[in-house]
mmCIF file of C-alpha atoms and ligand atoms in Angstrom:
data_model
loop_
_atom_site.group_PDB
_atom_site.id
_atom_site.type_symbol
_atom_site.label_atom_id
_atom_site.label_comp_id
_atom_site.label_asym_id
_atom_site.label_seq_id
_atom_site.Cartn_x
_atom_site.Cartn_y
_atom_site.Cartn_z
ATOM 1 C CA MET F 1 76.021 89.917 139.762
ATOM 2 C CA GLN F 2 78.257 92.947 139.462
ATOM 3 C CA LEU F 3 81.612 92.336 141.141
ATOM 4 C CA GLU F 4 83.405 95.084 142.996
ATOM 5 C CA LEU F 5 86.593 96.069 141.219
ATOM 6 C CA PRO F 6 89.804 95.942 143.277
ATOM 7 C CA LEU F 7 90.782 99.263 144.818
ATOM 8 C CA ALA F 8 94.015 99.260 142.821
ATOM 9 C CA LEU F 9 91.859 99.870 139.740
ATOM 10 C CA ALA F 10 90.639 103.297 140.817
ATOM 11 C CA PRO F 11 90.270 105.849 137.989
ATOM 12 C CA VAL F 12 93.537 107.488 136.925
ATOM 13 C CA PRO F 13 93.544 110.852 135.141
ATOM 14 C CA THR F 14 95.742 110.840 132.001
ATOM 15 C CA PRO F 15 96.247 113.376 129.209
ATOM 16 C CA MET F 16 94.071 111.176 126.967
ATOM 17 C CA GLY F 17 91.170 111.085 129.430
ATOM 18 C CA THR F 18 90.501 109.251 132.655
ATOM 19 C CA LEU F 19 91.614 105.643 132.723
ATOM 20 C CA ARG F 20 88.854 103.568 134.310
ATOM 21 C CA TYR F 21 88.058 99.893 134.558
ATOM 22 C CA ILE F 22 84.915 97.916 134.005
ATOM 23 C CA GLN F 23 84.093 94.256 134.282
ATOM 24 C CA LEU F 24 82.670 92.822 131.059
ATOM 25 C CA GLU F 25 81.730 89.171 131.339
ATOM 26 C CA ARG F 26 84.866 87.626 132.851
ATOM 27 C CA GLU F 27 87.314 90.302 131.802
ATOM 28 C CA ILE F 28 88.342 93.497 133.501
ATOM 29 C CA VAL F 29 88.661 95.993 130.712
ATOM 30 C CA GLY F 30 90.475 99.311 131.021
ATOM 31 C CA TYR F 31 89.088 102.242 129.057
ATOM 32 C CA ARG F 32 89.832 105.906 128.630
ATOM 33 C CA LEU F 33 86.899 108.186 129.230
ATOM 34 C CA ARG F 34 86.882 111.580 127.576
ATOM 35 C CA ARG F 35 84.088 114.093 128.041
ATOM 36 C CA ALA F 36 83.419 116.030 124.901
ATOM 37 C CA ARG F 37 80.894 118.185 123.167
ATOM 38 C CA ARG F 38 78.770 115.527 121.561
ATOM 39 C CA ARG F 39 75.252 114.182 121.666
ATOM 40 C CA SER F 40 75.776 110.486 122.259
ATOM 41 C CA ILE F 41 78.254 108.067 123.773
ATOM 42 C CA GLY F 42 80.837 106.754 121.330
ATOM 43 C CA LEU F 43 83.069 103.683 121.669
ATOM 44 C CA VAL F 44 86.265 103.196 119.686
ATOM 45 C CA ILE F 45 88.784 100.372 119.889
ATOM 46 C CA GLY F 46 92.238 101.735 119.124
ATOM 47 C CA ASP F 47 95.799 100.542 119.546
ATOM 48 C CA ASP F 48 95.596 101.651 123.173
ATOM 49 C CA GLY F 49 92.374 99.726 123.837
ATOM 50 C CA LEU F 50 88.832 100.960 124.441
ATOM 51 C CA ARG F 51 88.190 104.684 124.266
ATOM 52 C CA VAL F 52 84.889 106.177 125.296
ATOM 53 C CA ALA F 53 83.707 109.686 124.493
ATOM 54 C CA THR F 54 80.599 110.981 126.246
ATOM 55 C CA PRO F 55 78.573 114.169 126.264
ATOM 56 C CA GLY F 56 79.689 116.532 129.055
ATOM 57 C CA HIS F 57 77.828 115.439 132.164
ATOM 58 C CA THR F 58 76.690 111.876 131.510
ATOM 59 C CA PRO F 59 76.726 110.058 134.893
ATOM 60 C CA ILE F 60 79.307 107.312 135.077
ATOM 61 C CA ALA F 61 76.601 104.704 135.786
ATOM 62 C CA GLU F 62 74.987 105.570 132.478
ATOM 63 C CA VAL F 63 78.307 105.387 130.644
ATOM 64 C CA GLU F 64 79.036 101.974 132.109
ATOM 65 C CA ALA F 65 75.547 100.673 131.391
ATOM 66 C CA PHE F 66 76.130 101.665 127.770
ATOM 67 C CA ILE F 67 79.493 99.878 127.646
ATOM 68 C CA ARG F 68 77.901 96.758 129.176
ATOM 69 C CA GLU F 69 75.221 96.808 126.530
ATOM 70 C CA LYS F 70 77.993 96.657 123.923
ATOM 71 C CA ALA F 71 80.124 94.184 125.905
ATOM 72 C CA ARG F 72 80.009 91.511 123.219
ATOM 73 C CA TRP F 73 81.242 93.882 120.546
ATOM 74 C CA VAL F 74 83.926 95.390 122.798
ATOM 75 C CA LEU F 75 85.335 92.013 123.852
ATOM 76 C CA LYS F 76 85.292 90.706 120.291
ATOM 77 C CA LYS F 77 87.129 93.762 118.944
ATOM 78 C CA LEU F 78 89.691 93.694 121.761
ATOM 79 C CA SER F 79 90.470 90.037 121.175
ATOM 80 C CA GLU F 80 90.780 90.665 117.428
ATOM 81 C CA ARG F 81 93.290 93.394 118.201
ATOM 82 C CA ARG F 82 95.320 91.110 120.421
ATOM 83 C CA ALA F 83 95.339 88.402 117.755
ATOM 84 C CA ALA F 84 96.308 90.799 114.951
ATOM 85 C CA PRO F 85 99.879 90.413 113.726
ATOM 86 C CA LYS F 86 102.221 92.881 115.392
ATOM 87 C CA PRO F 87 104.032 95.290 113.098
ATOM 88 C CA PRO F 88 107.627 94.310 112.438
ATOM 89 C CA VAL F 89 110.204 96.348 114.348
ATOM 90 C CA VAL F 90 113.129 97.211 112.104
ATOM 91 C CA ASN F 91 116.538 96.237 113.375
ATOM 92 C CA TRP F 92 118.840 98.708 111.665
ATOM 93 C CA GLY F 93 122.019 97.265 110.265
ATOM 94 C CA ASP F 94 123.804 96.274 107.092
ATOM 95 C CA GLY F 95 121.374 94.261 104.950
ATOM 96 C CA THR F 96 118.147 95.373 106.670
ATOM 97 C CA MET F 97 115.214 95.459 104.247
ATOM 98 C CA ILE F 98 112.724 98.323 104.406
ATOM 99 C CA ALA F 99 109.824 98.952 102.035
ATOM 100 C CA LEU F 100 109.898 102.092 99.936
ATOM 101 C CA LEU F 101 106.703 102.612 97.927
ATOM 102 C CA GLY F 102 105.838 98.954 98.281
ATOM 103 C CA THR F 103 109.234 97.641 97.157
ATOM 104 C CA PRO F 104 111.881 96.409 99.576
ATOM 105 C CA VAL F 105 115.089 98.410 99.684
ATOM 106 C CA ARG F 106 118.260 96.966 101.145
ATOM 107 C CA ILE F 107 120.184 99.123 103.627
ATOM 108 C CA GLU F 108 123.941 99.164 103.065
ATOM 109 C CA LEU F 109 126.393 100.773 105.426
ATOM 110 C CA MET F 110 129.065 102.951 103.937
ATOM 111 C CA PRO F 111 131.423 103.676 106.824
ATOM 112 C CA GLY F 112 133.597 106.732 106.397
ATOM 113 C CA ARG F 113 131.327 108.345 103.796
ATOM 114 C CA CYS F 114 128.794 111.054 104.366
ATOM 115 C CA ASP F 115 126.321 110.710 101.490
ATOM 116 C CA ILE F 116 123.137 108.651 101.175
ATOM 117 C CA SER F 117 122.203 107.195 97.821
ATOM 118 C CA LEU F 118 119.584 104.888 96.417
ATOM 119 C CA GLU F 119 120.627 102.726 93.512
ATOM 120 C CA HIS F 120 119.337 99.411 92.170
ATOM 121 C CA GLY F 121 117.263 98.721 95.253
ATOM 122 C CA ARG F 122 120.109 99.481 97.637
ATOM 123 C CA LEU F 123 120.104 102.413 100.001
ATOM 124 C CA GLY F 124 123.698 103.199 100.845
ATOM 125 C CA ILE F 125 124.004 105.216 104.040
ATOM 126 C CA GLY F 126 127.270 106.944 104.781
ATOM 127 C CA LEU F 127 128.283 107.000 108.429
ATOM 128 C CA ALA F 128 131.264 108.012 110.494
ATOM 129 C CA PRO F 129 133.543 105.041 111.181
ATOM 130 C CA ARG F 130 132.406 103.228 114.342
ATOM 131 C CA ALA F 131 129.082 105.082 114.379
ATOM 132 C CA GLU F 132 126.428 103.726 116.752
ATOM 133 C CA PRO F 133 123.399 101.860 115.333
ATOM 134 C CA ALA F 134 121.296 104.761 116.639
ATOM 135 C CA ALA F 135 123.079 107.098 114.236
ATOM 136 C CA LEU F 136 122.224 104.816 111.308
ATOM 137 C CA ARG F 137 118.593 104.708 112.338
ATOM 138 C CA LYS F 138 118.460 108.470 112.692
ATOM 139 C CA ARG F 139 119.941 109.077 109.239
ATOM 140 C CA GLY F 140 117.745 106.401 107.694
ATOM 141 C CA ILE F 141 114.516 107.774 109.150
ATOM 142 C CA ALA F 142 115.476 111.295 108.085
ATOM 143 C CA TRP F 143 116.004 110.025 104.540
ATOM 144 C CA PHE F 144 112.598 108.275 104.433
ATOM 145 C CA LYS F 145 110.941 111.420 105.769
ATOM 146 C CA ASP F 146 112.645 113.582 103.135
ATOM 147 C CA ARG F 147 111.449 111.192 100.441
ATOM 148 C CA ALA F 148 107.943 111.347 101.877
ATOM 149 C CA ARG F 149 107.918 115.140 101.953
ATOM 150 C CA ALA F 150 109.094 115.464 98.362
ATOM 151 C CA LEU F 151 106.811 112.790 96.947
ATOM 152 C CA PHE F 152 103.678 113.787 98.874
ATOM 153 C CA GLY F 153 104.232 117.392 97.788
ATOM 154 C CA GLU F 154 104.270 116.310 94.137
ATOM 155 C CA ARG F 155 101.193 114.120 94.485
ATOM 156 C CA LEU F 156 99.295 116.844 96.358
ATOM 157 C CA ALA F 157 100.086 119.326 93.583
ATOM 158 C CA LEU F 158 98.960 116.835 90.948
ATOM 159 C CA TYR F 159 95.653 115.994 92.613
ATOM 160 C CA ALA F 160 94.995 119.576 93.699
ATOM 161 C CA ALA F 161 95.226 120.557 90.024
ATOM 162 C CA GLY F 162 92.733 117.777 89.254
ATOM 163 C CA LEU F 163 90.346 119.197 91.832
ATOM 164 C CA GLY F 164 90.956 122.750 90.616
ATOM 165 C CA VAL F 165 92.256 124.105 93.949
ATOM 166 C CA PRO F 166 95.618 125.632 94.886
ATOM 167 C CA THR F 167 98.078 123.124 96.339
ATOM 168 C CA PRO F 168 97.578 123.171 100.105
ATOM 169 C CA ALA F 169 100.400 123.490 102.618
ATOM 170 C CA LEU F 170 101.757 120.080 103.583
ATOM 171 C CA ALA F 171 103.050 118.859 106.929
ATOM 172 C CA LEU F 172 104.146 115.357 107.860
ATOM 173 C CA SER F 173 102.617 113.533 110.767
ATOM 174 C CA ASN F 174 103.923 110.684 112.806
ATOM 175 C CA ALA F 175 100.709 108.993 113.932
ATOM 176 C CA ARG F 176 100.471 105.242 114.390
ATOM 177 C CA THR F 177 97.120 104.661 112.787
ATOM 178 C CA GLN F 178 95.982 107.879 111.125
ATOM 179 C CA TRP F 179 97.043 108.388 107.520
ATOM 180 C CA GLY F 180 96.104 111.961 106.956
ATOM 181 C CA VAL F 181 94.231 114.963 108.257
ATOM 182 C CA CYS F 182 92.832 117.967 106.462
ATOM 183 C CA ARG F 183 92.342 120.937 108.739
ATOM 184 C CA ASN F 184 89.705 123.632 108.441
ATOM 185 C CA ASP F 185 92.350 126.151 107.404
ATOM 186 C CA GLY F 186 93.184 123.944 104.405
ATOM 187 C CA HIS F 187 96.459 122.515 105.722
ATOM 188 C CA VAL F 188 97.009 118.857 104.921
ATOM 189 C CA ARG F 189 99.010 116.555 107.165
ATOM 190 C CA LEU F 190 100.101 113.204 105.811
ATOM 191 C CA ASN F 191 101.663 110.378 107.744
ATOM 192 C CA TRP F 192 105.243 109.990 106.514
ATOM 193 C CA ARG F 193 104.960 106.203 107.054
ATOM 194 C CA LEU F 194 102.822 106.106 103.913
ATOM 195 C CA ILE F 195 106.164 106.176 102.084
ATOM 196 C CA HIS F 196 106.416 102.416 102.759
ATOM 197 C CA LEU F 197 103.227 101.728 100.794
ATOM 198 C CA PRO F 198 102.653 101.491 97.035
ATOM 199 C CA LEU F 199 102.094 104.782 95.257
ATOM 200 C CA HIS F 200 98.431 104.099 94.487
ATOM 201 C CA LEU F 201 97.705 104.021 98.234
ATOM 202 C CA VAL F 202 99.586 107.269 98.809
ATOM 203 C CA ASP F 203 97.491 108.749 96.018
ATOM 204 C CA TYR F 204 94.281 107.553 97.593
ATOM 205 C CA VAL F 205 95.128 109.253 100.903
ATOM 206 C CA VAL F 206 96.114 112.421 99.044
ATOM 207 C CA ALA F 207 92.834 112.401 97.099
ATOM 208 C CA HIS F 208 90.881 111.706 100.292
ATOM 209 C CA GLU F 209 92.402 114.617 102.229
ATOM 210 C CA LEU F 210 92.041 116.993 99.280
ATOM 211 C CA ALA F 211 88.382 116.058 98.905
ATOM 212 C CA HIS F 212 87.930 117.384 102.458
ATOM 213 C CA LEU F 213 88.692 120.832 101.078
ATOM 214 C CA ARG F 214 85.278 120.518 99.390
ATOM 215 C CA GLU F 215 83.460 118.527 102.075
ATOM 216 C CA MET F 216 84.657 118.523 105.688
ATOM 217 C CA ASN F 217 82.806 115.286 106.457
ATOM 218 C CA HIS F 218 82.439 111.745 105.183
ATOM 219 C CA SER F 219 79.038 112.205 103.534
ATOM 220 C CA ALA F 220 77.942 110.744 100.200
ATOM 221 C CA ARG F 221 78.859 114.099 98.642
ATOM 222 C CA PHE F 222 82.379 113.759 100.050
ATOM 223 C CA TRP F 223 82.816 110.269 98.565
ATOM 224 C CA ALA F 224 81.569 111.536 95.210
ATOM 225 C CA VAL F 225 84.383 114.114 95.217
ATOM 226 C CA VAL F 226 86.890 111.385 96.139
ATOM 227 C CA GLY F 227 85.507 109.201 93.329
ATOM 228 C CA ASP F 228 86.016 111.958 90.767
ATOM 229 C CA LEU F 229 89.648 112.292 91.804
ATOM 230 C CA TYR F 230 90.368 108.635 92.434
ATOM 231 C CA PRO F 231 87.774 106.294 90.889
ATOM 232 C CA ASP F 232 88.939 103.029 92.516
ATOM 233 C CA TYR F 233 88.839 104.436 96.043
ATOM 234 C CA GLN F 234 86.863 101.584 97.566
ATOM 235 C CA ALA F 235 89.512 98.996 96.785
ATOM 236 C CA ALA F 236 92.230 101.360 98.020
ATOM 237 C CA ARG F 237 90.403 101.898 101.314
ATOM 238 C CA ARG F 238 90.243 98.172 101.919
ATOM 239 C CA GLU F 239 93.872 97.679 101.009
ATOM 240 C CA LEU F 240 94.957 100.502 103.276
ATOM 241 C CA ARG F 241 93.001 99.078 106.190
ATOM 242 C CA ASP F 242 94.849 95.774 105.777
ATOM 243 C CA CYS F 243 98.214 97.546 105.694
ATOM 244 C CA THR F 244 97.789 99.422 108.956
ATOM 245 C CA HIS F 245 99.167 96.680 111.175
ATOM 246 C CA ARG F 246 101.919 95.613 108.848
ATOM 247 C CA LEU F 247 103.800 98.885 108.596
ATOM 248 C CA PRO F 248 107.327 98.517 109.902
ATOM 249 C CA ILE F 249 108.358 100.481 112.980
ATOM 250 C CA LEU F 250 111.599 102.175 112.032
HETATM 251 ZN ZN1 ZN D 301 88.497 111.788 105.900
#
């Protein structure tokens, strides 16, 4: 029997789509419904839970019947997400360890100085005397982003040469789960958080986004281009997937 949902769970419009609720087995599951130009209903489990994209005018009853059909899968994925280890939140201070290209770097405060320097695995951060922890965090993040911009630029140039295309314009992104995007106009955005990961994973993402300059899809032809640029891409994809939930939150 289909239970009536409590009135408090009426649909709520949000910028990411309408937040609605559905009962699946014994759980009430919230989902965001977005109407888009597409041919079929798509379900995705993201950090924010279940997202549903439907073709323009699909009646809500049809959408919900579809979700119920996939209830098993949805509930399994949601519980996997809940059980997944939470990313470590960095507590900025003297002695904090943060990964740079897969190797931990130790943060050292240098009160009264204004430079930042990396030496022998120590990142010395100059700060005004009695600076707030927020100021340390701000300087630290800016430093990691600068590193990311410089390194990704070099790797893009290297792999672009391998592909025989001009080096595309680079921008950094800040997404939680997306590593890179290649836009139709040839701009590449890379997630600056990749700077925490080993170089070979950065290179894989760079090769992946560049390959989109040839193929704006994930077809077999696309993967062949990736394979030419980065032969061991399958292992890198797996490794990257495992890293997603372990990236520190700075
Ligand atoms: Zn892609």
